[in-house]
Coordinates of C-alpha atoms and ligand atoms in Angstrom, one line a residue:
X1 CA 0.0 0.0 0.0
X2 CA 1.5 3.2 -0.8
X3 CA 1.6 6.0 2.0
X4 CA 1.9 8.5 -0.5
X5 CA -1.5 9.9 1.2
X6 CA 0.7 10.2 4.2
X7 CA 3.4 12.5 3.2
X8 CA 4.3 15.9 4.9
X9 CA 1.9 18.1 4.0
X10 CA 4.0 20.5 2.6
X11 CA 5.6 18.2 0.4
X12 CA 5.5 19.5 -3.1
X13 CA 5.0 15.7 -4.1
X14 CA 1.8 14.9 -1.9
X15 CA -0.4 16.1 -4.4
X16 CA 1.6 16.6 -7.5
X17 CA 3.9 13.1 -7.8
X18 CA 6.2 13.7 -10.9
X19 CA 5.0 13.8 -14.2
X20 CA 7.5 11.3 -16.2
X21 CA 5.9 12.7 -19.6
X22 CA 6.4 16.5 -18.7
X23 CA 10.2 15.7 -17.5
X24 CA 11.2 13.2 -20.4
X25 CA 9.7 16.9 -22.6
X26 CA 11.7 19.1 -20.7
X27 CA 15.0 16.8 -20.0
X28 CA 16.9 14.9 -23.0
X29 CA 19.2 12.8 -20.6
X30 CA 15.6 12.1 -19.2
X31 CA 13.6 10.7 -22.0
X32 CA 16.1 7.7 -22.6
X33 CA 15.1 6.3 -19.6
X34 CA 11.2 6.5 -20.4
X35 CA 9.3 3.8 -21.6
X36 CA 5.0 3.7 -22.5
X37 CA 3.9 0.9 -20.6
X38 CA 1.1 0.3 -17.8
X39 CA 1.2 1.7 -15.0
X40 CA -1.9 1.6 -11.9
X41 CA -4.9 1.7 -13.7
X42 CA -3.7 3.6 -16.7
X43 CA -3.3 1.7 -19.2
X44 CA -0.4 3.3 -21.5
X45 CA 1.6 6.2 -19.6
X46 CA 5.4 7.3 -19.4
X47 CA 7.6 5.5 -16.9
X48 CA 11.0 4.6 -16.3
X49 CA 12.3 1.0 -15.0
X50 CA 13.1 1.4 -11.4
X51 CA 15.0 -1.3 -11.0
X52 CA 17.5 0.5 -13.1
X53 CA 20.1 2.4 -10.8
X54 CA 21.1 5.0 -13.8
X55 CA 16.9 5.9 -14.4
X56 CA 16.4 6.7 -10.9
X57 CA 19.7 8.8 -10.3
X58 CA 18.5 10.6 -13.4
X59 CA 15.1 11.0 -12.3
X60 CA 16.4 12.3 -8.5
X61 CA 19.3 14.9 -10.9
X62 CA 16.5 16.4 -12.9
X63 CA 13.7 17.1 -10.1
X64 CA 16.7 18.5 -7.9
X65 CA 17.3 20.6 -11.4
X66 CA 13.7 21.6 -12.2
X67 CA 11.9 22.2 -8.9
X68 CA 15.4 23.6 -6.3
X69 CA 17.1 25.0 -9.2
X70 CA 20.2 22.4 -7.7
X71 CA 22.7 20.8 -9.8
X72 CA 23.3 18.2 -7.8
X73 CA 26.1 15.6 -9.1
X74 CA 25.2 12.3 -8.2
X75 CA 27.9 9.5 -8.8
X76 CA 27.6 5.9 -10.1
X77 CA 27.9 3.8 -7.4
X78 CA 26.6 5.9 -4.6
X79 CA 23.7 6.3 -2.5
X80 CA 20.8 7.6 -5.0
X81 CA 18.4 10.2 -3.0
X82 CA 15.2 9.9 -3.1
X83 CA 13.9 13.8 -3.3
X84 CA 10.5 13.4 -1.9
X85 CA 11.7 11.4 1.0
X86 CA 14.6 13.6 1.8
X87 CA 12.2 16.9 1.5
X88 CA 10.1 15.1 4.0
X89 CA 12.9 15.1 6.9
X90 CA 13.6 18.3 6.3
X91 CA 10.1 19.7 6.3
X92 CA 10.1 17.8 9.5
X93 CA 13.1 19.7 10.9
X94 CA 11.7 22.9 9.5
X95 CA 8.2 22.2 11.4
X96 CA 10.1 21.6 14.7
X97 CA 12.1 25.3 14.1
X98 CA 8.5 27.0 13.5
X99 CA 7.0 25.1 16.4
X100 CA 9.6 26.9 19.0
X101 CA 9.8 29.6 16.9
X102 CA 13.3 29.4 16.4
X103 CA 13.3 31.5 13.0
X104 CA 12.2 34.4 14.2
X105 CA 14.4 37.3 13.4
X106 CA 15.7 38.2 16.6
X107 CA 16.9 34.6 17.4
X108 CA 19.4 35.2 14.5
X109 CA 20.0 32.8 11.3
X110 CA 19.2 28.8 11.5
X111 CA 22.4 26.5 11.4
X112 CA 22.0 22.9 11.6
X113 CA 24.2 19.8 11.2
X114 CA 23.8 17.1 8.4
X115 CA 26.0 13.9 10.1
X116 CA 27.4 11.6 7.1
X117 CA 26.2 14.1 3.9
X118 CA 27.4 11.8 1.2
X119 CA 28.3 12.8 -2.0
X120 CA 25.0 14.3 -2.5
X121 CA 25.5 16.5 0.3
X122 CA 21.2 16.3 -0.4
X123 CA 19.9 17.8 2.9
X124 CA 22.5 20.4 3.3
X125 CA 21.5 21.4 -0.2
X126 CA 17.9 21.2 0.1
X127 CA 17.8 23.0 3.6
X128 CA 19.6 25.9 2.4
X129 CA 17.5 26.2 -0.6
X130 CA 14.3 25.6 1.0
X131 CA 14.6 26.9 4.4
X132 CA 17.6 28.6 4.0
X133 CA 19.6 27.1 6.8
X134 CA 23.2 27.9 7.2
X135 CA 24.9 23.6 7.2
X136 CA 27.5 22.2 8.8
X137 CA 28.0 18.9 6.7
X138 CA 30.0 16.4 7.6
X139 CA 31.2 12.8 6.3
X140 CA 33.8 10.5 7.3
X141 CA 34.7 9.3 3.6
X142 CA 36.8 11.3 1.6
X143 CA 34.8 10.5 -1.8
X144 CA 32.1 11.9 -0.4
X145 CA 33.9 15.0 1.2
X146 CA 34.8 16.0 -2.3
X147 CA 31.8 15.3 -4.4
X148 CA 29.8 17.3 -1.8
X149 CA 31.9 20.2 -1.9
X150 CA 32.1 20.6 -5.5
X151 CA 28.3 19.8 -5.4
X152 CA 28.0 23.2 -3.2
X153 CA 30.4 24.9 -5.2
X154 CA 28.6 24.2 -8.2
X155 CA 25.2 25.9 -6.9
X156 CA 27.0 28.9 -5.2
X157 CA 25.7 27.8 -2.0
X158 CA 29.5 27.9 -0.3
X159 CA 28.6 30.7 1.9
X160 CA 25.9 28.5 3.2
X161 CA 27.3 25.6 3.4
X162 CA 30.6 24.0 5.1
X163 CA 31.9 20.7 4.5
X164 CA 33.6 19.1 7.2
X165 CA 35.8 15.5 6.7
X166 CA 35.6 13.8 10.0
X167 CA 38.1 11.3 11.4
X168 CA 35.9 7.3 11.5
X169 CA 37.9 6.1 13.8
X170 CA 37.0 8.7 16.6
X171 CA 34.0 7.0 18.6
X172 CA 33.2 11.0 18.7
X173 CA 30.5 11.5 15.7
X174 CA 29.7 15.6 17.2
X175 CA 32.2 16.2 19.5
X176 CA 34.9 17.5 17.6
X177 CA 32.8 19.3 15.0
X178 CA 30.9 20.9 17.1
X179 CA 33.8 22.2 19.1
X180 CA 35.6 23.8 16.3
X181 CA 32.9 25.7 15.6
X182 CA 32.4 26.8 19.2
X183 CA 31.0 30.7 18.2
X184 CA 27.8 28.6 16.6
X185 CA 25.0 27.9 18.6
X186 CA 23.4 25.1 16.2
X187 CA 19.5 24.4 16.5
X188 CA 19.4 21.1 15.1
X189 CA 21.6 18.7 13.8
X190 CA 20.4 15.7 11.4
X191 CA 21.3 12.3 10.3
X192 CA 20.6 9.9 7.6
X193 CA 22.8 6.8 9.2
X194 CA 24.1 3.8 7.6
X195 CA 21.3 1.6 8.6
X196 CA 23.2 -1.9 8.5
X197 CA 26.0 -4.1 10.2
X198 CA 27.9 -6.0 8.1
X199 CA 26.6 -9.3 7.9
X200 CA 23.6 -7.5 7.3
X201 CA 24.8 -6.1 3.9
X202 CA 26.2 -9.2 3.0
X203 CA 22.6 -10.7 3.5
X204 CA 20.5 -7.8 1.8
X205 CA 23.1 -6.7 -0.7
X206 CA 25.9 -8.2 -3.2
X207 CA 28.5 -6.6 -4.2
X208 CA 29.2 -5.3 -7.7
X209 CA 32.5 -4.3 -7.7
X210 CA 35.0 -3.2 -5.1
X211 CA 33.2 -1.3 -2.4
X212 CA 29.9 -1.1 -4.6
X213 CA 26.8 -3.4 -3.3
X214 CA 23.6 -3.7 -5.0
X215 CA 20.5 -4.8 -3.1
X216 CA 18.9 -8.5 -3.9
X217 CA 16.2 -7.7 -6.7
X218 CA 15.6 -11.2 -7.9
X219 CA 16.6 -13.7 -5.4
X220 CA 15.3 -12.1 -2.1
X221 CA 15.2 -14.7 0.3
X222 CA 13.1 -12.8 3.4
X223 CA 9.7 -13.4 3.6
X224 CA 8.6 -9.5 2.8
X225 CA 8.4 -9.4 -0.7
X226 CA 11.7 -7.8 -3.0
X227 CA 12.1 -4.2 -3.4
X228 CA 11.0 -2.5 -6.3
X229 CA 13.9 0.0 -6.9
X230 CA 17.2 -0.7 -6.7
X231 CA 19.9 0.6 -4.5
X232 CA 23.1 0.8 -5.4
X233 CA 25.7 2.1 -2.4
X234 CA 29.2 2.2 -1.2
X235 CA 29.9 0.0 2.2
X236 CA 29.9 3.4 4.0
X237 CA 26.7 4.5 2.9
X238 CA 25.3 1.0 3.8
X239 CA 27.3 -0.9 6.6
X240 CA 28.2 0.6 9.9
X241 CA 29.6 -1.0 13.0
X242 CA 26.6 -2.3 15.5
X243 CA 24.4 -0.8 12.4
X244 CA 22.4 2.4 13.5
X245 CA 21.5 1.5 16.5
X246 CA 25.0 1.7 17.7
X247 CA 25.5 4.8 15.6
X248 CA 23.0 6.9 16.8
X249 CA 23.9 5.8 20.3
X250 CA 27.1 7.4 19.7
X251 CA 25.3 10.8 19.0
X252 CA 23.5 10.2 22.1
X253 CA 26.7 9.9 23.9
X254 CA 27.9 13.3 22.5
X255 CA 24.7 14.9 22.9
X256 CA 24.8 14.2 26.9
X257 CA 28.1 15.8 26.4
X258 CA 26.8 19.0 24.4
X259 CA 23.8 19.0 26.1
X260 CA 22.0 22.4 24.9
X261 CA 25.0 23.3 22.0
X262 CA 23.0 22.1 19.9
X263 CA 18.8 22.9 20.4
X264 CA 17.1 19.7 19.4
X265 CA 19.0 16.4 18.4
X266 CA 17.5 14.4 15.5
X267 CA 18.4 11.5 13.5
X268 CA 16.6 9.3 10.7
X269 CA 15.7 5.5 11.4
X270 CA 15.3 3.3 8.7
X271 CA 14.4 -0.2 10.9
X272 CA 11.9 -0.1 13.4
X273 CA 13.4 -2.5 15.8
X274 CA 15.9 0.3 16.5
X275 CA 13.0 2.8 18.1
X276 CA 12.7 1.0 21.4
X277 CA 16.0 0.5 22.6
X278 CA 16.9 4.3 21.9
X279 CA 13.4 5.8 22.9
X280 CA 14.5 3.5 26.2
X281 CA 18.3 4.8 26.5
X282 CA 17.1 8.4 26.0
X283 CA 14.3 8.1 28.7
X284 CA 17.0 6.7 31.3
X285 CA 18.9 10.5 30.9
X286 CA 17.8 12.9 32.9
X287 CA 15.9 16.1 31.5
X288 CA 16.1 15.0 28.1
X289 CA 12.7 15.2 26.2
X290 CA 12.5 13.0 23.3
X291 CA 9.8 12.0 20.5
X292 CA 9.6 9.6 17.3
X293 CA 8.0 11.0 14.4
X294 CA 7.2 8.8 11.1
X295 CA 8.5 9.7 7.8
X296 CA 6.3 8.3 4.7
X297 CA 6.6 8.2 1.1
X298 CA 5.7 5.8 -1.5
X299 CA 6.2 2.2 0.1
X300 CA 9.0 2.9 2.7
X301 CA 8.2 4.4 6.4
X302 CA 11.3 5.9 7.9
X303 CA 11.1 7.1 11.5
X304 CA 12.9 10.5 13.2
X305 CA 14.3 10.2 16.4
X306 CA 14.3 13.9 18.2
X307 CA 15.4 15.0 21.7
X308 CA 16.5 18.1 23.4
X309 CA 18.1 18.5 26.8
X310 CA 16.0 22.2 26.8
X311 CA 12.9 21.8 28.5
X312 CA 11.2 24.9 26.5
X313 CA 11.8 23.0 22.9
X314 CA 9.4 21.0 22.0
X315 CA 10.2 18.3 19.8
X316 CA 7.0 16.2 19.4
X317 CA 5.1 17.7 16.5
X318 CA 2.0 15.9 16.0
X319 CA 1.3 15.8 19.9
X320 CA -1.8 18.2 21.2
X321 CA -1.4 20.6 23.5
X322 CA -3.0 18.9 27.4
X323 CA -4.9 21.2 28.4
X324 CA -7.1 21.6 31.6
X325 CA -9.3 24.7 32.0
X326 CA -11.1 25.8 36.0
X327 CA -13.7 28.0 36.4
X328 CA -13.0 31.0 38.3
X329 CA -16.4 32.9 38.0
X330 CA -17.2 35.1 40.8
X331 CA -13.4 35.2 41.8
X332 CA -12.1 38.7 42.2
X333 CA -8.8 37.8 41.5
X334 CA -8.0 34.6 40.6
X335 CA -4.5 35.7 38.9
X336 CA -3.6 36.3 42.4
X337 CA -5.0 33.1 43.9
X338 CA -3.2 30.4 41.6
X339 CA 0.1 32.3 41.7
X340 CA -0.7 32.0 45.9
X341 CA -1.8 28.2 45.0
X342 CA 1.7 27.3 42.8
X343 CA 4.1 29.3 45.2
X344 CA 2.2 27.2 48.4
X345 CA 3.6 24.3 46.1
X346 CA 7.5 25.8 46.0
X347 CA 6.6 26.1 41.8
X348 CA 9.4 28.5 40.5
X349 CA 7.5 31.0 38.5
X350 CA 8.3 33.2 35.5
X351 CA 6.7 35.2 32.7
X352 CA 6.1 35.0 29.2
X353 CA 3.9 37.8 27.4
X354 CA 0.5 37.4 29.2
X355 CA 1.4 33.6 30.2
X356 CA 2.5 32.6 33.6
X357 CA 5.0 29.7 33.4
X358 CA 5.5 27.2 36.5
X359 CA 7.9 24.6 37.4
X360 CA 8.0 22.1 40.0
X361 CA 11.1 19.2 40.2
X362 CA 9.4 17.8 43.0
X363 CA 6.1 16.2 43.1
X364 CA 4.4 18.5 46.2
X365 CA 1.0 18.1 45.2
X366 CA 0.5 14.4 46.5
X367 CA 0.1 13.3 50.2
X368 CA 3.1 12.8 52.6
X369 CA 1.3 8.8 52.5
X370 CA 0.8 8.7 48.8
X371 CA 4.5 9.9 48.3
X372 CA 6.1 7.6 51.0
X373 CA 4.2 4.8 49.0
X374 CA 5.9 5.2 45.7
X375 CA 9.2 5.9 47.2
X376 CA 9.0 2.6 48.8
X377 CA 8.0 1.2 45.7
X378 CA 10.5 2.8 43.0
X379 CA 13.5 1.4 46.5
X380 CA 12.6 -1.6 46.1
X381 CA 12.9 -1.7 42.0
X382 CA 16.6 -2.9 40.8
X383 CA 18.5 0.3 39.7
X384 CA 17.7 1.6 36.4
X385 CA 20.0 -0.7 33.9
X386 CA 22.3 0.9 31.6
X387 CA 23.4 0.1 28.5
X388 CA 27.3 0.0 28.2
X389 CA 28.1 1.0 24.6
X390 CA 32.4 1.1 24.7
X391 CA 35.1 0.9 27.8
X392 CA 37.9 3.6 27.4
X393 CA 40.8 2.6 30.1
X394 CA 41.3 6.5 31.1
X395 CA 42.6 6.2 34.3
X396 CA 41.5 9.5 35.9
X397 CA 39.9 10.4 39.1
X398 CA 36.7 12.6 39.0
X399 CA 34.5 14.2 41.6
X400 CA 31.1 12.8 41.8
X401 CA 29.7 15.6 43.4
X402 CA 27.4 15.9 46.6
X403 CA 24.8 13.5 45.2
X404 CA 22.9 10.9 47.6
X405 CA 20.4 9.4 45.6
X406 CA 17.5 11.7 47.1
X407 CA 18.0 14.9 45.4
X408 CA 20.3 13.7 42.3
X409 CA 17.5 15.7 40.1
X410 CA 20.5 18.6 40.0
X411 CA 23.6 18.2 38.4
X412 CA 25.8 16.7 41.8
X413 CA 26.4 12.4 41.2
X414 CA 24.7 12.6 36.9
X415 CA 27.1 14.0 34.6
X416 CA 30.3 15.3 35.1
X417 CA 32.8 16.1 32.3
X418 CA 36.5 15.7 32.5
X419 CA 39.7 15.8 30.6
X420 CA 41.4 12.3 30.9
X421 CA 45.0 11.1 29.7
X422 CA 44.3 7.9 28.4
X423 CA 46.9 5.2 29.4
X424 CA 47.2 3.7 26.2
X425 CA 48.2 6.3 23.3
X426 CA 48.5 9.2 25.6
X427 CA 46.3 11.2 23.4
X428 CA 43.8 13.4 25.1
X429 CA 40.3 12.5 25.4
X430 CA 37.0 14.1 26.3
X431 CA 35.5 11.2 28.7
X432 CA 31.7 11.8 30.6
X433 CA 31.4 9.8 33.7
X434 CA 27.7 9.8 34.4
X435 CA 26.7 8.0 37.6
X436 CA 23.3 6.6 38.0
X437 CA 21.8 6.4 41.3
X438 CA 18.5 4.5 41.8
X439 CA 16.9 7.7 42.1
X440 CA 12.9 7.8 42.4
X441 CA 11.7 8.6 39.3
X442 CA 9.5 11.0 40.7
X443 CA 12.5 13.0 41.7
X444 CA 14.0 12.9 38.4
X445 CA 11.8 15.4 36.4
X446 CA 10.7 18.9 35.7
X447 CA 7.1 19.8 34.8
X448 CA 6.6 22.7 33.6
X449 CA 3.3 24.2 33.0
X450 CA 2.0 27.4 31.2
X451 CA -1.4 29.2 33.2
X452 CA -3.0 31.5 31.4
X453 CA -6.7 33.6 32.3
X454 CA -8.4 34.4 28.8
X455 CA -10.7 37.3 30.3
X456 CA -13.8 36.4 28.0
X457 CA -13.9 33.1 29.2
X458 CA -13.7 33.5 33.1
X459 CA -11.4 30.2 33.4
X460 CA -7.7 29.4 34.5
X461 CA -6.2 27.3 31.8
X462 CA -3.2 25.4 32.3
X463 CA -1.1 23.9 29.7
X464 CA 1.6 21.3 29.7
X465 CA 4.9 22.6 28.8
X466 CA 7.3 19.9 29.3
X467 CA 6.8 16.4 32.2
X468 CA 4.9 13.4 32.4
X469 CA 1.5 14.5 31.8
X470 CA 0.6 12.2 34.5
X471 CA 1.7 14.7 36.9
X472 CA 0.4 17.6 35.5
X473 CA -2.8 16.3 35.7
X474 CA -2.1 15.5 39.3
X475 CA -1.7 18.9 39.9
X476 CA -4.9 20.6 38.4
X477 CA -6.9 18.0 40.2
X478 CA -5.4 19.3 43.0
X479 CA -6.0 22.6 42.3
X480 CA -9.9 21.9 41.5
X481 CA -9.8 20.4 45.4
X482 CA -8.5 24.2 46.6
X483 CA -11.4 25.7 44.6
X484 CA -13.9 26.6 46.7
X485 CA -16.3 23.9 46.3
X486 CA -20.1 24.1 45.0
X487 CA -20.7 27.9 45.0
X488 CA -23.0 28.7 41.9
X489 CA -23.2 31.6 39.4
X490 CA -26.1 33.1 37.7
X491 CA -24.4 35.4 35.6
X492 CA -24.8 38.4 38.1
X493 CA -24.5 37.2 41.8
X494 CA -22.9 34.2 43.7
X495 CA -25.6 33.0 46.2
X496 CA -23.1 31.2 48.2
X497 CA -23.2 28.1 50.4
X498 CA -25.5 24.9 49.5
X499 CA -27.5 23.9 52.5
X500 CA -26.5 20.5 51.8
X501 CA -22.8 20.6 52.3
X502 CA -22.1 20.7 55.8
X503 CA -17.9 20.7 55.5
X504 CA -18.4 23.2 53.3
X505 CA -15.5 26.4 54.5
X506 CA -15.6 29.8 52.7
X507 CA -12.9 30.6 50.5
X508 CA -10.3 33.1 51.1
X509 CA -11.8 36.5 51.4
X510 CA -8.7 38.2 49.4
X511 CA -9.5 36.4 46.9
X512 CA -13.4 36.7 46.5
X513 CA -13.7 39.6 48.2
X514 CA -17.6 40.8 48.5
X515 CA -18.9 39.0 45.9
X516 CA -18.7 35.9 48.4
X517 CA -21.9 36.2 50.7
X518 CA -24.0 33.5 52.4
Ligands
LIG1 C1 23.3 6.4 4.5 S1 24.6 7.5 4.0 C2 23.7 9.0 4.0 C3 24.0 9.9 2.8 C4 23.1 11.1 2.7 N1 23.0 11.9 3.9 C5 21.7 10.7 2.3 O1 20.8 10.7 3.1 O2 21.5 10.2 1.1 C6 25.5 7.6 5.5 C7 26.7 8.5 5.4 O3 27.4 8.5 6.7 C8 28.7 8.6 6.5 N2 29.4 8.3 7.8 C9 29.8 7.1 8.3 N3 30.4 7.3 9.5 C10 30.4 8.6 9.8 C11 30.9 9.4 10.9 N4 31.5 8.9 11.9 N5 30.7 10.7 10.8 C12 30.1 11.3 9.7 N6 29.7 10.6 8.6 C13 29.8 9.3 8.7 C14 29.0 7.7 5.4 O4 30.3 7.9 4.8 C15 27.8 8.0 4.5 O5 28.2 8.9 3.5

């Protein structure tokens, strides 16, 4: 089934999929490559074979010349870019910018990170033209490094774009990067990984010539059905130690070290067995937020991985705003009253336009009993397991910090950074201890919620910023409970207690003032 239907909205190709007759008119090279032939319910209509590797690279080079004025070279033997999927990734980064409204002038130009570029150098290209982000692109393989740069040299985009040629062998994929170009403060970085281990390749793919593997076409021997379009790739396009799974846990790994040098973190999936186990190594760090987004087009689902160690930056797109709204009719001042209500609760306030923002890192809403309970409950739990990814024999000393378990929510006993002489090769190295504790999970987050008091409406509204929703619905119920219960409005006057509700206590006068009368 295709998921066309399911494409970014803003995709150019959701509603208007190429036209092969229109391009084989307007493109020579093109028109070799069409045939007339069936196609879908049409009987007789121009298409190309898609099996053939030199078709599609031809169809990708002439959409990349006809719709983004790029021209993009795209050599045998590499990785051929699918346009409409790439333009959905970055339509997806470009949603996340507008959604924190990162672009706007004041917050200065966009610069974002493209991890392993290729020789297309596609998304830095495309995200300068279409968004017109300022990219850092890097690659580990000096074929692509070149091809990429003369690719941006050829569209006069080298004022937009930087190509960097990064050192493999450095477990580091950001580190490094990011740290020579310490003056930037990047929003986003983004990844297209190599999805596969080796024996994976070897199973999927054979190879053509040196270096060059084309996927199985013909003898496919899974039980899904063969792919319809051929890719043809280098090893490092394809084939990664510990596949992507392992690769994007290495930008994890940096990220903890970055933390906020970069706004939101994002990187492309192409097997879904890899969600879980990062979605559950990113929900073991503390104050990261994090959110998988699908990617569709045609037959293929991708999925983007996003998380931010900023708890302002949202990074789940599709995700509705919680919401809980209380009635405050027939309060004189019920501004006053919930700021009084939060503060009771040690909720750290600020201010933003007309809306009041609130955070709590400790749960002070719930009993003393209620607490004690889940305490005893999260003690009792083994200690959060960690993945180990890689050992590095540093010998160093570090400071832990003050941390004891309780109140490891701050920085004392998580993360510390320090500069290590490795006892091997003596070469410096950048090494972050983290230390986990078997902290209460309730202890380990920060909810932060927006209040706002639309005057037409005569209502508090809270909205959840960043936490467990969980909790911040905790807290309005418990708000509700400090509402003066069961007074009634007609529109003009309050007429006060209900006979029937003997425990029934009058609300703060400061709050309601005269109005209150029984
Ligand atoms: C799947 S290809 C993606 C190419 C292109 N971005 C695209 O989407 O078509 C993965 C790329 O990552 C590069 N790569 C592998 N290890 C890397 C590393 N440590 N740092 C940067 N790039 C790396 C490979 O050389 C390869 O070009």
């Amino acid at each position: 089934m295709s998921l066309n239907k399911q494409m970014h909205e803003r995709n150019p190709y959701k509603s208007n999929p190429p036209d092969f007759k229109q391009l084989a008119i307007e493109f020579e090279e093109f028109r070799k490559f069409c045939t007339l032939g069936p196609n879908g319910k049409t009987p007789f209509q121009v298409t190309i074979n898609f099996q053939d590797d030199d078709a599609v690279r031809c169809l990708s080079r002439v959409l990349l010349k006809r719709d983004f004025n790029l021209n993009v070279d795209l050599p045998k033997g590499s990785l051929v870019p699918r346009i409409p999927q790439k333009i959905n990734y970055v339509l997806h980064i470009d949603d996340l910018i507008k959604k924190n409204d990162l672009e706007s002038n004041d917050k200065g130009p966009i610069y974002g990170i493209d991890i392993g570029t290729g020789a297309s150098c596609i998304y830095a290209l495309l995200g300068s033209r279409l968004c017109d982000w300022n990219m850092l692109a890097t690659d580990a393989d000096q074929f692509a490094v070149q091809v990429a740069t003369a690719n941006v040299l050829k569209n006069q985009l080298a004022n937009k774009i930087r190509i960097a040629h990064v050192d493999a062998s450095q477990k580091a994929i950001l580190l490094d990067v990011v740290k020579h170009h310490e003056d930037i403060k990047f929003t986003f970085c983004m990844c297209n990984p190599p999805f596969f281990e080796s024996h994976e390749t070897s199973k999927r793919f054979k190879e053509q010539e040196s270096g060059v593997f084309c996927n199985k076409l013909m003898d496919y021997d899974e039980k899904r059905p063969a792919p319809k379009s051929a890719t043809i790739a280098r090893s490092n396009e394809l084939q990664v130690e510990g596949g992507e799974l392992a690769f994007v846990n290495r930008i994890i790994d940096d990220s903890i070290i970055l933390q906020d040098k970069i706004l939101i973190y994002t990187s492309m999936l192409g097997k879904k067995q890899s969600v879980v186990p990062l979605k559950k190594r990113l929900e073991r760090l503390m104050g990261v937020r994090f959110a998988v987004s699908t990617l569709n087009q045609g037959k293929t689902q991708r999925w983007v991985l996003a998380w931010t160690f900023r708890h302002d930056i949202i990074v789940d797109i599709e995700a509705n705003p919680t919401t809980h709204s209380l009635s405050t009719a027939g309060m004189m001042d019920p501004r006053a009253w919930v700021i009084d209500q939060l503060a009771r609760l040690n909720m750290k306030k600020s201010e933003q336009h007309d809306t009041l923002l609130f955070d709590a890192r400790q749960i002070t809403w719930r009993s003393e009993k209620q607490r004690k309970d889940s305490l005893r409950k999260l003690f009792d739990e083994p200690p959060h397991k960690r993945a180990r990814m890689n050992t590095v024999d540093a010998s160093c000393s570090t400071d832990l910090g003050e941390g004891d378990g309780l109140d490891s929510y701050t920085d004392a006993g998580n993360v510390n950074i320090v500069e290590a002489e490795s006892s091997e090769d003596g070469r410096s190295r950048v090494v972050a201890i983290q230390a986990y504790f078997p902290v209460p999970k309730d202890k380990m987050f920060l909810l932060r919620v927006a209040v706002r008091f639309p005057s037409a409406t005569n209502t508090v509204d809270f909205e959840l910023v960043s936490g467990p929703p969980k909790y911040f619905h905790q807290l309005v119920q418990y708000i509700r409970t400090r509402l003066p219960k069961n007074y009634e409005t007609n529109g003009t006057s309050l007429n006060g207690r209900p006979k029937s509700d003997k425990k029934f206590r009058p609300p703060h006068d400061r709050y309601y003032g005269n109005n209150w009368r029984w």
